[in-house]
PDB file of C-alpha atoms in Angstrom:
ATOM      1  CA  MET A   1       2.927 -36.560  61.178  1.00 50.00           C
ATOM      2  CA  THR A   2      -0.503 -36.965  62.645  1.00 49.00           C
ATOM      3  CA  GLU A   3      -0.947 -37.982  66.159  1.00 47.00           C
ATOM      4  CA  ILE A   4      -4.101 -39.871  67.160  1.00 45.00           C
ATOM      5  CA  SER A   5      -5.425 -39.518  70.723  1.00 43.00           C
ATOM      6  CA  SER A   6      -6.128 -43.038  72.100  1.00 49.00           C
ATOM      7  CA  GLN A   7      -6.568 -44.808  75.361  1.00 53.00           C
ATOM      8  CA  GLU A   8      -3.090 -45.516  76.682  1.00 58.00           C
ATOM      9  CA  ARG A   9      -1.836 -49.031  76.556  1.00 56.00           C
ATOM     10  CA  ASP A  10       1.186 -50.877  77.550  1.00 55.00           C
ATOM     11  CA  TYR A  11       3.327 -51.991  74.518  1.00 48.00           C
ATOM     12  CA  LEU A  12       6.719 -53.626  74.010  1.00 50.00           C
ATOM     13  CA  PRO A  13       9.097 -51.336  72.177  1.00 52.00           C
ATOM     14  CA  GLY A  14      10.639 -52.578  68.866  1.00 50.00           C
ATOM     15  CA  MET A  15      13.853 -53.846  70.502  1.00 45.00           C
ATOM     16  CA  GLY A  16      12.314 -54.828  73.671  1.00 49.00           C
ATOM     17  CA  LYS A  17      13.752 -51.841  75.662  1.00 50.00           C
ATOM     18  CA  HIS A  18      13.373 -47.996  74.840  1.00 54.00           C
ATOM     19  CA  TYR A  19      17.152 -47.409  75.400  1.00 45.00           C
ATOM     20  CA  LEU A  20      17.899 -49.905  72.447  1.00 59.00           C
ATOM     21  CA  LEU A  21      16.335 -47.831  69.854  1.00 58.00           C
ATOM     22  CA  PRO A  22      19.637 -46.774  68.524  1.00 61.00           C
ATOM     23  CA  LEU A  23      20.237 -50.194  67.501  1.00 61.00           C
ATOM     24  CA  TYR A  24      16.913 -50.896  65.684  1.00 57.00           C
ATOM     25  CA  ASP A  25      18.262 -49.976  62.229  1.00 60.00           C
ATOM     26  CA  VAL A  26      21.594 -51.786  62.890  1.00 57.00           C
ATOM     27  CA  VAL A  27      19.788 -55.068  63.489  1.00 63.00           C
ATOM     28  CA  HIS A  28      17.540 -54.486  60.534  1.00 52.00           C
ATOM     29  CA  ARG A  29      20.629 -54.230  58.364  1.00 63.00           C
ATOM     30  CA  VAL A  30      22.621 -57.237  59.737  1.00 59.00           C
ATOM     31  CA  SER A  31      19.629 -59.577  60.227  1.00 65.00           C
ATOM     32  CA  ALA A  32      18.906 -59.456  56.432  1.00 72.00           C
ATOM     33  CA  LEU A  33      15.315 -58.421  57.300  1.00 86.00           C
ATOM     34  CA  ARG A  34      15.293 -56.430  53.912  1.00 89.00           C
ATOM     35  CA  GLY A  35      14.911 -59.841  52.127  1.00 91.00           C
ATOM     36  CA  VAL A  36      11.593 -60.294  54.076  1.00 93.00           C
ATOM     37  CA  HIS A  37      10.289 -57.000  53.268  1.00 95.00           C
ATOM     38  CA  GLU A  38      11.055 -57.430  49.654  1.00 96.00           C
ATOM     39  CA  GLN A  39       9.275 -60.663  49.536  1.00 97.00           C
ATOM     40  CA  MET A  40       6.198 -58.896  51.521  1.00 98.00           C
ATOM     41  CA  ILE A  41       5.931 -56.102  48.991  1.00 98.00           C
ATOM     42  CA  ALA A  42       6.006 -58.656  46.070  1.00 98.00           C
ATOM     43  CA  LEU A  43       3.305 -60.772  47.614  1.00 98.00           C
ATOM     44  CA  ALA A  44       1.130 -57.756  48.260  1.00 98.00           C
ATOM     45  CA  GLY A  45       0.307 -57.046  44.526  1.00 98.00           C
ATOM     46  CA  LEU A  46       0.335 -53.296  45.034  1.00 98.00           C
ATOM     47  CA  ARG A  47      -1.294 -51.158  42.262  1.00 98.00           C
ATOM     48  CA  ASP A  48      -1.411 -47.547  41.595  1.00 98.00           C
ATOM     49  CA  GLY A  49      -3.783 -45.699  43.906  1.00 98.00           C
ATOM     50  CA  HIS A  50      -3.875 -48.437  46.580  1.00 98.00           C
ATOM     51  CA  HIS A  51      -3.963 -47.410  50.300  1.00 98.00           C
ATOM     52  CA  LEU A  52      -1.581 -49.477  52.356  1.00 98.00           C
ATOM     53  CA  LEU A  53      -1.142 -49.493  56.233  1.00 98.00           C
ATOM     54  CA  ASP A  54       1.893 -50.790  58.002  1.00 98.00           C
ATOM     55  CA  ILE A  55       0.878 -51.746  61.426  1.00 98.00           C
ATOM     56  CA  GLY A  56       3.812 -51.595  63.881  1.00 95.00           C
ATOM     57  CA  CYS A  57       5.801 -49.642  61.362  1.00 96.00           C
ATOM     58  CA  GLY A  58       8.941 -48.776  63.669  1.00 92.00           C
ATOM     59  CA  THR A  59      11.418 -46.393  61.921  1.00 93.00           C
ATOM     60  CA  GLY A  60       9.746 -46.954  58.625  1.00 96.00           C
ATOM     61  CA  ASN A  61      12.039 -49.396  56.826  1.00 95.00           C
ATOM     62  CA  LEU A  62       9.316 -51.459  55.233  1.00 97.00           C
ATOM     63  CA  LEU A  63       7.250 -48.386  54.166  1.00 98.00           C
ATOM     64  CA  ARG A  64      10.322 -46.787  52.714  1.00 96.00           C
ATOM     65  CA  ALA A  65      11.136 -49.827  50.695  1.00 96.00           C
ATOM     66  CA  THR A  66       7.598 -49.784  49.426  1.00 98.00           C
ATOM     67  CA  GLY A  67       7.449 -46.277  48.563  1.00 98.00           C
ATOM     68  CA  LYS A  68      10.598 -46.447  46.652  1.00 96.00           C
ATOM     69  CA  ARG A  69       8.936 -49.239  44.297  1.00 97.00           C
ATOM     70  CA  HIS A  70       5.560 -47.938  44.265  1.00 98.00           C
ATOM     71  CA  ARG A  71       5.327 -44.156  44.085  1.00 96.00           C
ATOM     72  CA  ASN A  72       1.589 -43.840  43.393  1.00 98.00           C
ATOM     73  CA  VAL A  73       0.599 -46.038  46.595  1.00 98.00           C
ATOM     74  CA  GLU A  74      -0.769 -43.934  49.392  1.00 98.00           C
ATOM     75  CA  LEU A  75       1.274 -44.989  52.471  1.00 98.00           C
ATOM     76  CA  PHE A  76       0.299 -45.007  56.135  1.00 98.00           C
ATOM     77  CA  GLY A  77       2.246 -46.076  59.092  1.00 98.00           C
ATOM     78  CA  LEU A  78       1.144 -46.742  62.830  1.00 98.00           C
ATOM     79  CA  ASP A  79       3.090 -47.430  65.859  1.00 95.00           C
ATOM     80  CA  PRO A  80       2.825 -46.532  69.535  1.00 94.00           C
ATOM     81  CA  ASP A  81       6.364 -45.248  69.837  1.00 92.00           C
ATOM     82  CA  LEU A  82       6.798 -41.643  69.101  1.00 93.00           C
ATOM     83  CA  LYS A  83      10.585 -41.803  69.084  1.00 90.00           C
ATOM     84  CA  MET A  84      10.298 -44.530  66.326  1.00 91.00           C
ATOM     85  CA  LEU A  85       7.875 -42.471  64.247  1.00 96.00           C
ATOM     86  CA  ALA A  86      10.145 -39.353  64.512  1.00 95.00           C
ATOM     87  CA  ARG A  87      13.044 -41.517  62.965  1.00 93.00           C
ATOM     88  CA  ALA A  88      10.725 -42.749  60.327  1.00 96.00           C
ATOM     89  CA  GLU A  89       9.613 -39.268  59.346  1.00 96.00           C
ATOM     90  CA  ARG A  90      13.105 -38.174  59.024  1.00 96.00           C
ATOM     91  CA  LYS A  91      13.982 -40.992  56.740  1.00 94.00           C
ATOM     92  CA  PHE A  92      10.972 -40.273  54.717  1.00 97.00           C
ATOM     93  CA  ARG A  93      11.778 -36.485  54.470  1.00 97.00           C
ATOM     94  CA  ARG A  94      15.301 -37.548  53.124  1.00 96.00           C
ATOM     95  CA  ASP A  95      13.822 -39.752  50.583  1.00 96.00           C
ATOM     96  CA  GLY A  96      11.190 -37.424  49.293  1.00 97.00           C
ATOM     97  CA  LEU A  97       8.243 -39.945  50.294  1.00 97.00           C
ATOM     98  CA  THR A  98       4.930 -38.826  51.458  1.00 97.00           C
ATOM     99  CA  VAL A  99       3.731 -40.953  54.146  1.00 98.00           C
ATOM    100  CA  ARG A 100       1.148 -40.450  56.900  1.00 98.00           C
ATOM    101  CA  LEU A 101       2.319 -41.470  60.338  1.00 98.00           C
ATOM    102  CA  ASP A 102       0.056 -41.964  63.288  1.00 98.00           C
ATOM    103  CA  ARG A 103       0.635 -42.830  67.018  1.00 97.00           C
ATOM    104  CA  GLY A 104      -1.960 -45.723  67.774  1.00 97.00           C
ATOM    105  CA  TYR A 105      -2.247 -49.386  68.722  1.00 96.00           C
ATOM    106  CA  ALA A 106      -2.935 -52.443  66.633  1.00 96.00           C
ATOM    107  CA  GLN A 107      -5.866 -53.324  68.881  1.00 97.00           C
ATOM    108  CA  GLU A 108      -7.875 -50.216  68.047  1.00 97.00           C
ATOM    109  CA  LEU A 109      -6.779 -48.867  64.639  1.00 98.00           C
ATOM    110  CA  PRO A 110      -7.648 -45.208  64.233  1.00 97.00           C
ATOM    111  CA  TYR A 111      -9.118 -45.471  60.747  1.00 98.00           C
ATOM    112  CA  PRO A 112     -12.641 -45.914  59.292  1.00 98.00           C
ATOM    113  CA  ASP A 113     -13.978 -49.288  57.934  1.00 98.00           C
ATOM    114  CA  HIS A 114     -12.753 -50.349  54.439  1.00 98.00           C
ATOM    115  CA  SER A 115      -9.999 -47.703  54.276  1.00 98.00           C
ATOM    116  CA  PHE A 116      -7.169 -49.887  52.951  1.00 98.00           C
ATOM    117  CA  ASP A 117      -6.411 -52.289  49.996  1.00 98.00           C
ATOM    118  CA  ARG A 118      -3.535 -53.681  51.719  1.00 98.00           C
ATOM    119  CA  VAL A 119      -2.161 -53.991  55.287  1.00 98.00           C
ATOM    120  CA  PHE A 120       1.406 -54.874  56.442  1.00 98.00           C
ATOM    121  CA  SER A 121       2.567 -56.272  59.593  1.00 98.00           C
ATOM    122  CA  SER A 122       6.218 -57.193  60.210  1.00 94.00           C
ATOM    123  CA  LEU A 123       7.490 -58.905  63.311  1.00 90.00           C
ATOM    124  CA  ALA A 124       4.970 -57.133  65.473  1.00 91.00           C
ATOM    125  CA  LEU A 125       2.220 -59.910  66.298  1.00 93.00           C
ATOM    126  CA  HIS A 126       4.427 -61.680  68.747  1.00 87.00           C
ATOM    127  CA  HIS A 127       4.726 -58.609  70.838  1.00 83.00           C
ATOM    128  CA  LEU A 128       0.888 -58.859  71.621  1.00 92.00           C
ATOM    129  CA  ASP A 129      -0.747 -61.084  74.102  1.00 93.00           C
ATOM    130  CA  THR A 130      -3.468 -63.712  73.141  1.00 93.00           C
ATOM    131  CA  ALA A 131      -6.310 -61.323  73.384  1.00 95.00           C
ATOM    132  CA  SER A 132      -4.570 -58.569  71.730  1.00 96.00           C
ATOM    133  CA  LYS A 133      -3.810 -60.667  68.801  1.00 96.00           C
ATOM    134  CA  ASP A 134      -7.294 -61.340  68.007  1.00 97.00           C
ATOM    135  CA  GLU A 135      -8.235 -57.732  68.644  1.00 98.00           C
ATOM    136  CA  MET A 136      -5.686 -56.768  65.985  1.00 98.00           C
ATOM    137  CA  LEU A 137      -6.746 -59.284  63.601  1.00 98.00           C
ATOM    138  CA  ALA A 138     -10.342 -58.274  63.904  1.00 98.00           C
ATOM    139  CA  GLU A 139      -9.348 -54.515  63.370  1.00 98.00           C
ATOM    140  CA  VAL A 140      -7.311 -55.351  60.301  1.00 98.00           C
ATOM    141  CA  ARG A 141     -10.348 -57.138  58.845  1.00 98.00           C
ATOM    142  CA  ARG A 142     -12.501 -54.017  59.602  1.00 98.00           C
ATOM    143  CA  VAL A 143     -10.213 -51.598  57.904  1.00 98.00           C
ATOM    144  CA  LEU A 144      -9.570 -53.667  54.914  1.00 98.00           C
ATOM    145  CA  LYS A 145     -11.777 -53.399  51.588  1.00 98.00           C
ATOM    146  CA  PRO A 146     -13.732 -56.348  50.767  1.00 96.00           C
ATOM    147  CA  ASP A 147     -10.996 -57.566  48.375  1.00 94.00           C
ATOM    148  CA  GLY A 148      -8.146 -56.447  50.758  1.00 98.00           C
ATOM    149  CA  VAL A 149      -4.999 -58.373  51.625  1.00 98.00           C
ATOM    150  CA  LEU A 150      -3.129 -58.797  54.794  1.00 98.00           C
ATOM    151  CA  VAL A 151       0.514 -59.603  54.404  1.00 98.00           C
ATOM    152  CA  LEU A 152       2.014 -60.492  57.867  1.00 98.00           C
ATOM    153  CA  ALA A 153       5.499 -61.621  58.766  1.00 95.00           C
ATOM    154  CA  ASP A 154       6.368 -62.989  62.367  1.00 93.00           C
ATOM    155  CA  ALA A 155       8.861 -65.299  63.973  1.00 87.00           C
ATOM    156  CA  VAL A 156       8.409 -68.897  63.972  1.00 85.00           C
ATOM    157  CA  LEU A 157       9.362 -70.332  67.277  1.00 65.00           C
ATOM    158  CA  HIS A 158       9.825 -74.026  67.844  1.00 55.00           C
ATOM    159  CA  ASP A 159       9.431 -75.947  70.905  1.00 48.00           C
ATOM    160  CA  HIS A 160      12.432 -78.322  70.889  1.00 45.00           C
ATOM    161  CA  LYS A 161      11.509 -80.110  73.912  1.00 46.00           C
ATOM    162  CA  HIS A 162       8.389 -81.336  72.384  1.00 39.00           C
ATOM    163  CA  GLU A 163       9.461 -81.473  68.781  1.00 43.00           C
ATOM    164  CA  HIS A 164       7.270 -84.494  67.799  1.00 39.00           C
ATOM    165  CA  LEU A 165       4.209 -82.985  69.389  1.00 36.00           C
ATOM    166  CA  ARG A 166       4.313 -79.417  68.684  1.00 38.00           C
ATOM    167  CA  ASP A 167       2.156 -77.613  66.275  1.00 41.00           C
ATOM    168  CA  ASN A 168       4.306 -75.348  63.989  1.00 47.00           C
ATOM    169  CA  VAL A 169       3.553 -71.791  65.103  1.00 47.00           C
ATOM    170  CA  GLY A 170       3.427 -70.870  61.574  1.00 54.00           C
ATOM    171  CA  ASP A 171       0.310 -73.018  61.254  1.00 77.00           C
ATOM    172  CA  ALA A 172      -0.954 -71.565  64.569  1.00 88.00           C
ATOM    173  CA  VAL A 173      -0.782 -68.112  63.108  1.00 93.00           C
ATOM    174  CA  SER A 174      -2.353 -69.128  60.026  1.00 94.00           C
ATOM    175  CA  LYS A 175      -5.359 -70.665  61.946  1.00 95.00           C
ATOM    176  CA  ARG A 176      -5.736 -67.434  64.012  1.00 96.00           C
ATOM    177  CA  ILE A 177      -5.714 -65.264  60.758  1.00 97.00           C
ATOM    178  CA  ALA A 178      -8.359 -67.611  59.213  1.00 97.00           C
ATOM    179  CA  ALA A 179     -10.501 -67.526  62.313  1.00 97.00           C
ATOM    180  CA  ALA A 180     -10.600 -63.781  62.013  1.00 97.00           C
ATOM    181  CA  GLY A 181     -12.399 -64.086  58.479  1.00 97.00           C
ATOM    182  CA  PHE A 182      -9.496 -64.378  56.026  1.00 98.00           C
ATOM    183  CA  THR A 183      -8.679 -66.845  53.288  1.00 98.00           C
ATOM    184  CA  VAL A 184      -4.964 -67.744  53.969  1.00 97.00           C
ATOM    185  CA  GLU A 185      -2.382 -69.008  51.561  1.00 97.00           C
ATOM    186  CA  PRO A 186       0.248 -71.537  52.524  1.00 96.00           C
ATOM    187  CA  THR A 187       2.938 -70.037  54.841  1.00 95.00           C
ATOM    188  CA  ARG A 188       6.157 -68.927  53.252  1.00 95.00           C
ATOM    189  CA  THR A 189       9.301 -69.229  55.442  1.00 93.00           C
ATOM    190  CA  LYS A 190      12.650 -67.383  55.469  1.00 90.00           C
ATOM    191  CA  LYS A 191      15.611 -67.723  57.568  1.00 88.00           C
ATOM    192  CA  LEU A 192      17.023 -64.714  59.127  1.00 83.00           C
ATOM    193  CA  ARG A 193      20.287 -64.146  61.001  1.00 77.00           C
ATOM    194  CA  PHE A 194      19.694 -63.858  64.733  1.00 69.00           C
ATOM    195  CA  PHE A 195      15.912 -64.156  64.482  1.00 66.00           C
ATOM    196  CA  GLY A 196      15.866 -67.634  63.144  1.00 82.00           C
ATOM    197  CA  GLU A 197      12.881 -68.570  60.917  1.00 90.00           C
ATOM    198  CA  VAL A 198      10.262 -65.972  59.831  1.00 92.00           C
ATOM    199  CA  GLY A 199       6.848 -67.139  58.557  1.00 94.00           C
ATOM    200  CA  ILE A 200       5.028 -64.933  55.954  1.00 96.00           C
ATOM    201  CA  GLU A 201       1.417 -65.156  55.695  1.00 97.00           C
ATOM    202  CA  VAL A 202      -0.845 -63.749  52.701  1.00 98.00           C
ATOM    203  CA  ALA A 203      -4.508 -63.448  53.785  1.00 98.00           C
ATOM    204  CA  ARG A 204      -7.367 -62.226  51.760  1.00 98.00           C
ATOM    205  CA  VAL A 205     -10.697 -60.945  53.213  1.00 97.00           C
ATOM    206  CA  HIS A 206     -13.596 -63.208  52.559  1.00 87.00           C
TER     207      HIS A 206
END
């Protein structure tokens, strides 16, 4: 695992609290998040030789699933939580997968311009404040190659008090991604246990 020195930032751990880390993989299993990951992998259109980055990779579940299906894709994972990365590294070692893991932040990706063919982000965007969301998307566009693709999944939250007035959060995310310089496909949605509805965005650099 490679550590990248970076200006320290506050971040919200994957389960909201550091002491809940042991429950992270349990929640992944019982929530059926695996189905979202399978759909993300299928939508990415990965090919041999592609370089793929997973932002907010946590304990590596999405990268692990990707590596088992695409043995000739170069895998990279980024997360600010060293304990999460340590768990991910142990999983990859058991599976015989080669993955580069870096400690860092979505708002300042520690990679050169045009480094990746594909970028994943699974249930990480909602952890960021408004300014950080825009910073992350600008960074994703920077590190993607000209024909690169972002596949992003995030929770769809509904304002039930103002249901007749609200903008669907999936639409809001799509608009934010488009404003960052992407061509965005229609949002796919999938229901999860405990998490409610998840929107999956596929966006190509233009």
